[in-house]
Amino acid sequence: MPTHPSGAASFASGGIYFHGVRADPTDIAGVRRSMQQWLGNLDLGPEYEQDVVLASYEALANAVEHAYTADDPSATVDLEAVYRPRDRHLEVTVADHGRWRDAVEQTGYGSRGHGLTLMRSLSTEMVVTPSVDGTHVAMRWSL
């Protein structure tokens, strides 16, 4: 199993899994690059690849921004992506282990707050499940 600098990454024929990735913009950018590479090997077509990468990265970025305080050393995120070629379905789940908190209001960022709408519009189906143990975002694409 190859490892990611900030967590464990596992690659299987039908999926890619990242567990315990540090909830930091630099580290989730590495997950995004790995997702792009994995999706490229699936030959789904560039339009699906872009949608999946963008929606997945948005879910990861939301977890970094909303689930933890900036100084939380235990802040991690998980991503699991599974492709089912027989069914032509792709599923991505992003999970954090924190507590939802609103982003600090920043002036000049009037276009903020559209991440969930973006993820919903890029996927066939999206479900957000908050709990006391964190938030799970499950997205599905019918290809």
PDB file of C-alpha atoms in Angstrom:
ATOM      1  CA  MET A   1       0.000   0.000   0.000  1.00  0.00           C
ATOM      2  CA  PRO A   2       1.572   3.317  -1.055  1.00  0.00           C
ATOM      3  CA  THR A   3       1.547   5.952   1.642  1.00  0.00           C
ATOM      4  CA  HIS A   4       0.716   9.623   1.436  1.00  0.00           C
ATOM      5  CA  PRO A   5       2.941  12.016   3.417  1.00  0.00           C
ATOM      6  CA  SER A   6       0.097  13.032   5.701  1.00  0.00           C
ATOM      7  CA  GLY A   7      -1.920   9.841   5.888  1.00  0.00           C
ATOM      8  CA  ALA A   8      -2.351   6.397   4.467  1.00  0.00           C
ATOM      9  CA  ALA A   9      -3.364   5.967   0.847  1.00  0.00           C
ATOM     10  CA  SER A  10      -4.575   2.704  -0.535  1.00  0.00           C
ATOM     11  CA  PHE A  11      -5.195   1.905  -4.175  1.00  0.00           C
ATOM     12  CA  ALA A  12      -7.387  -0.949  -5.285  1.00  0.00           C
ATOM     13  CA  SER A  13      -8.536  -1.937  -8.763  1.00  0.00           C
ATOM     14  CA  GLY A  14     -11.910  -0.327  -8.210  1.00  0.00           C
ATOM     15  CA  GLY A  15     -11.058   2.403  -5.746  1.00  0.00           C
ATOM     16  CA  ILE A  16      -8.739   4.824  -4.054  1.00  0.00           C
ATOM     17  CA  TYR A  17      -8.765   5.456  -0.317  1.00  0.00           C
ATOM     18  CA  PHE A  18      -7.119   8.113   1.847  1.00  0.00           C
ATOM     19  CA  HIS A  19      -7.400   7.871   5.629  1.00  0.00           C
ATOM     20  CA  GLY A  20      -5.987  10.263   8.194  1.00  0.00           C
ATOM     21  CA  VAL A  21      -4.886  12.975   5.770  1.00  0.00           C
ATOM     22  CA  ARG A  22      -3.931  16.108   7.668  1.00  0.00           C
ATOM     23  CA  ALA A  23      -6.706  18.707   7.223  1.00  0.00           C
ATOM     24  CA  ASP A  24      -4.430  21.218   5.570  1.00  0.00           C
ATOM     25  CA  PRO A  25      -4.737  22.848   2.119  1.00  0.00           C
ATOM     26  CA  THR A  26      -1.335  21.541   0.999  1.00  0.00           C
ATOM     27  CA  ASP A  27      -2.137  17.960   1.961  1.00  0.00           C
ATOM     28  CA  ILE A  28      -5.587  17.874   0.402  1.00  0.00           C
ATOM     29  CA  ALA A  29      -4.040  19.260  -2.810  1.00  0.00           C
ATOM     30  CA  GLY A  30      -1.969  16.061  -2.887  1.00  0.00           C
ATOM     31  CA  VAL A  31      -5.141  13.985  -2.547  1.00  0.00           C
ATOM     32  CA  ARG A  32      -6.620  15.948  -5.443  1.00  0.00           C
ATOM     33  CA  ARG A  33      -3.611  15.173  -7.658  1.00  0.00           C
ATOM     34  CA  SER A  34      -3.857  11.470  -6.790  1.00  0.00           C
ATOM     35  CA  MET A  35      -7.591  11.513  -7.588  1.00  0.00           C
ATOM     36  CA  GLN A  36      -6.880  13.093 -10.983  1.00  0.00           C
ATOM     37  CA  GLN A  37      -4.329  10.407 -11.775  1.00  0.00           C
ATOM     38  CA  TRP A  38      -6.620   7.571 -10.656  1.00  0.00           C
ATOM     39  CA  LEU A  39      -9.584   8.937 -12.612  1.00  0.00           C
ATOM     40  CA  GLY A  40      -7.403   9.372 -15.701  1.00  0.00           C
ATOM     41  CA  ASN A  41      -6.628   5.663 -15.591  1.00  0.00           C
ATOM     42  CA  LEU A  42     -10.359   4.836 -15.562  1.00  0.00           C
ATOM     43  CA  ASP A  43     -10.923   6.469 -18.967  1.00  0.00           C
ATOM     44  CA  LEU A  44     -14.252   8.016 -17.983  1.00  0.00           C
ATOM     45  CA  GLY A  45     -13.827  11.079 -20.152  1.00  0.00           C
ATOM     46  CA  PRO A  46     -12.530  14.508 -19.207  1.00  0.00           C
ATOM     47  CA  GLU A  47     -15.946  15.963 -18.360  1.00  0.00           C
ATOM     48  CA  TYR A  48     -16.592  13.338 -15.668  1.00  0.00           C
ATOM     49  CA  GLU A  49     -13.024  13.498 -14.381  1.00  0.00           C
ATOM     50  CA  GLN A  50     -13.219  17.276 -13.921  1.00  0.00           C
ATOM     51  CA  ASP A  51     -16.606  17.092 -12.178  1.00  0.00           C
ATOM     52  CA  VAL A  52     -15.474  14.376  -9.780  1.00  0.00           C
ATOM     53  CA  VAL A  53     -12.184  16.086  -8.944  1.00  0.00           C
ATOM     54  CA  LEU A  54     -13.802  19.490  -8.404  1.00  0.00           C
ATOM     55  CA  ALA A  55     -16.668  18.165  -6.255  1.00  0.00           C
ATOM     56  CA  SER A  56     -14.307  15.962  -4.213  1.00  0.00           C
ATOM     57  CA  TYR A  57     -11.856  18.790  -3.640  1.00  0.00           C
ATOM     58  CA  GLU A  58     -14.676  21.118  -2.614  1.00  0.00           C
ATOM     59  CA  ALA A  59     -15.823  18.565  -0.012  1.00  0.00           C
ATOM     60  CA  LEU A  60     -12.264  18.248   1.295  1.00  0.00           C
ATOM     61  CA  ALA A  61     -11.825  22.035   1.405  1.00  0.00           C
ATOM     62  CA  ASN A  62     -15.109  22.412   3.294  1.00  0.00           C
ATOM     63  CA  ALA A  63     -13.916  19.888   5.863  1.00  0.00           C
ATOM     64  CA  VAL A  64     -10.639  21.775   6.317  1.00  0.00           C
ATOM     65  CA  GLU A  65     -12.405  25.114   6.665  1.00  0.00           C
ATOM     66  CA  HIS A  66     -15.469  24.183   8.684  1.00  0.00           C
ATOM     67  CA  ALA A  67     -14.697  21.095  10.784  1.00  0.00           C
ATOM     68  CA  TYR A  68     -11.655  22.186  12.735  1.00  0.00           C
ATOM     69  CA  THR A  69      -9.977  25.168  14.284  1.00  0.00           C
ATOM     70  CA  ALA A  70      -6.772  26.276  12.566  1.00  0.00           C
ATOM     71  CA  ASP A  71      -4.579  25.060  15.436  1.00  0.00           C
ATOM     72  CA  ASP A  72      -6.078  21.564  15.852  1.00  0.00           C
ATOM     73  CA  PRO A  73      -3.166  19.096  15.525  1.00  0.00           C
ATOM     74  CA  SER A  74      -5.517  16.104  15.283  1.00  0.00           C
ATOM     75  CA  ALA A  75      -7.493  17.487  12.309  1.00  0.00           C
ATOM     76  CA  THR A  76      -7.761  14.842   9.591  1.00  0.00           C
ATOM     77  CA  VAL A  77      -9.983  13.986   6.646  1.00  0.00           C
ATOM     78  CA  ASP A  78     -10.730  10.765   4.807  1.00  0.00           C
ATOM     79  CA  LEU A  79     -11.665  10.212   1.187  1.00  0.00           C
ATOM     80  CA  GLU A  80     -12.910   6.995  -0.368  1.00  0.00           C
ATOM     81  CA  ALA A  81     -13.689   6.705  -4.072  1.00  0.00           C
ATOM     82  CA  VAL A  82     -15.082   3.544  -5.640  1.00  0.00           C
ATOM     83  CA  TYR A  83     -15.765   2.879  -9.318  1.00  0.00           C
ATOM     84  CA  ARG A  84     -18.226   0.149 -10.264  1.00  0.00           C
ATOM     85  CA  PRO A  85     -17.686  -0.397 -13.994  1.00  0.00           C
ATOM     86  CA  ARG A  86     -20.504  -2.934 -14.413  1.00  0.00           C
ATOM     87  CA  ASP A  87     -23.013  -0.470 -12.999  1.00  0.00           C
ATOM     88  CA  ARG A  88     -21.207   2.591 -14.460  1.00  0.00           C
ATOM     89  CA  HIS A  89     -21.331   4.266 -11.033  1.00  0.00           C
ATOM     90  CA  LEU A  90     -18.665   6.218  -9.245  1.00  0.00           C
ATOM     91  CA  GLU A  91     -19.024   7.016  -5.546  1.00  0.00           C
ATOM     92  CA  VAL A  92     -16.924   9.392  -3.462  1.00  0.00           C
ATOM     93  CA  THR A  93     -17.213   9.847   0.297  1.00  0.00           C
ATOM     94  CA  VAL A  94     -15.374  12.562   2.194  1.00  0.00           C
ATOM     95  CA  ALA A  95     -15.415  12.480   5.979  1.00  0.00           C
ATOM     96  CA  ASP A  96     -14.069  14.659   8.722  1.00  0.00           C
ATOM     97  CA  HIS A  97     -13.980  13.980  12.447  1.00  0.00           C
ATOM     98  CA  GLY A  98     -14.593  17.497  13.694  1.00  0.00           C
ATOM     99  CA  ARG A  99     -17.518  19.747  14.514  1.00  0.00           C
ATOM    100  CA  TRP A 100     -19.144  22.137  12.057  1.00  0.00           C
ATOM    101  CA  ARG A 101     -18.217  25.765  12.548  1.00  0.00           C
ATOM    102  CA  ASP A 102     -18.981  28.701  10.290  1.00  0.00           C
ATOM    103  CA  ALA A 103     -16.103  30.190   8.362  1.00  0.00           C
ATOM    104  CA  VAL A 104     -14.756  33.462   9.653  1.00  0.00           C
ATOM    105  CA  GLU A 105     -16.413  36.263   7.702  1.00  0.00           C
ATOM    106  CA  GLN A 106     -13.938  37.716   5.244  1.00  0.00           C
ATOM    107  CA  THR A 107     -14.709  40.928   3.450  1.00  0.00           C
ATOM    108  CA  GLY A 108     -14.330  40.904  -0.299  1.00  0.00           C
ATOM    109  CA  TYR A 109     -15.457  37.292  -0.666  1.00  0.00           C
ATOM    110  CA  GLY A 110     -19.068  37.806  -1.757  1.00  0.00           C
ATOM    111  CA  SER A 111     -19.049  34.634  -3.838  1.00  0.00           C
ATOM    112  CA  ARG A 112     -18.441  32.347  -0.861  1.00  0.00           C
ATOM    113  CA  GLY A 113     -20.979  29.858   0.411  1.00  0.00           C
ATOM    114  CA  HIS A 114     -21.766  27.939  -2.768  1.00  0.00           C
ATOM    115  CA  GLY A 115     -19.760  24.764  -2.121  1.00  0.00           C
ATOM    116  CA  LEU A 116     -22.705  22.474  -1.370  1.00  0.00           C
ATOM    117  CA  THR A 117     -24.616  23.794  -4.379  1.00  0.00           C
ATOM    118  CA  LEU A 118     -21.562  23.222  -6.562  1.00  0.00           C
ATOM    119  CA  MET A 119     -21.088  19.648  -5.331  1.00  0.00           C
ATOM    120  CA  ARG A 120     -24.789  18.923  -5.811  1.00  0.00           C
ATOM    121  CA  SER A 121     -24.767  20.270  -9.372  1.00  0.00           C
ATOM    122  CA  LEU A 122     -21.624  18.352 -10.363  1.00  0.00           C
ATOM    123  CA  SER A 123     -22.834  14.963  -9.095  1.00  0.00           C
ATOM    124  CA  THR A 124     -25.850  12.807  -9.860  1.00  0.00           C
ATOM    125  CA  GLU A 125     -26.651  12.565  -6.167  1.00  0.00           C
ATOM    126  CA  MET A 126     -25.183  14.090  -3.004  1.00  0.00           C
ATOM    127  CA  VAL A 127     -25.997  13.504   0.665  1.00  0.00           C
ATOM    128  CA  VAL A 128     -24.480  15.351   3.618  1.00  0.00           C
ATOM    129  CA  THR A 129     -24.715  13.518   6.938  1.00  0.00           C
ATOM    130  CA  PRO A 130     -23.624  15.486  10.000  1.00  0.00           C
ATOM    131  CA  SER A 131     -23.113  13.694  13.310  1.00  0.00           C
ATOM    132  CA  VAL A 132     -21.364  14.177  16.626  1.00  0.00           C
ATOM    133  CA  ASP A 133     -18.404  12.265  15.163  1.00  0.00           C
ATOM    134  CA  GLY A 134     -18.005  14.508  12.116  1.00  0.00           C
ATOM    135  CA  THR A 135     -19.592  15.079   8.749  1.00  0.00           C
ATOM    136  CA  HIS A 136     -19.807  12.680   5.801  1.00  0.00           C
ATOM    137  CA  VAL A 137     -20.405  13.883   2.274  1.00  0.00           C
ATOM    138  CA  ALA A 138     -21.410  11.100  -0.105  1.00  0.00           C
ATOM    139  CA  MET A 139     -21.511  11.853  -3.828  1.00  0.00           C
ATOM    140  CA  ARG A 140     -22.496   9.533  -6.654  1.00  0.00           C
ATOM    141  CA  TRP A 141     -22.177   9.766 -10.404  1.00  0.00           C
ATOM    142  CA  SER A 142     -24.145   7.686 -12.881  1.00  0.00           C
ATOM    143  CA  LEU A 143     -21.829   7.567 -15.874  1.00  0.00           C
TER     144      LEU A 143
END
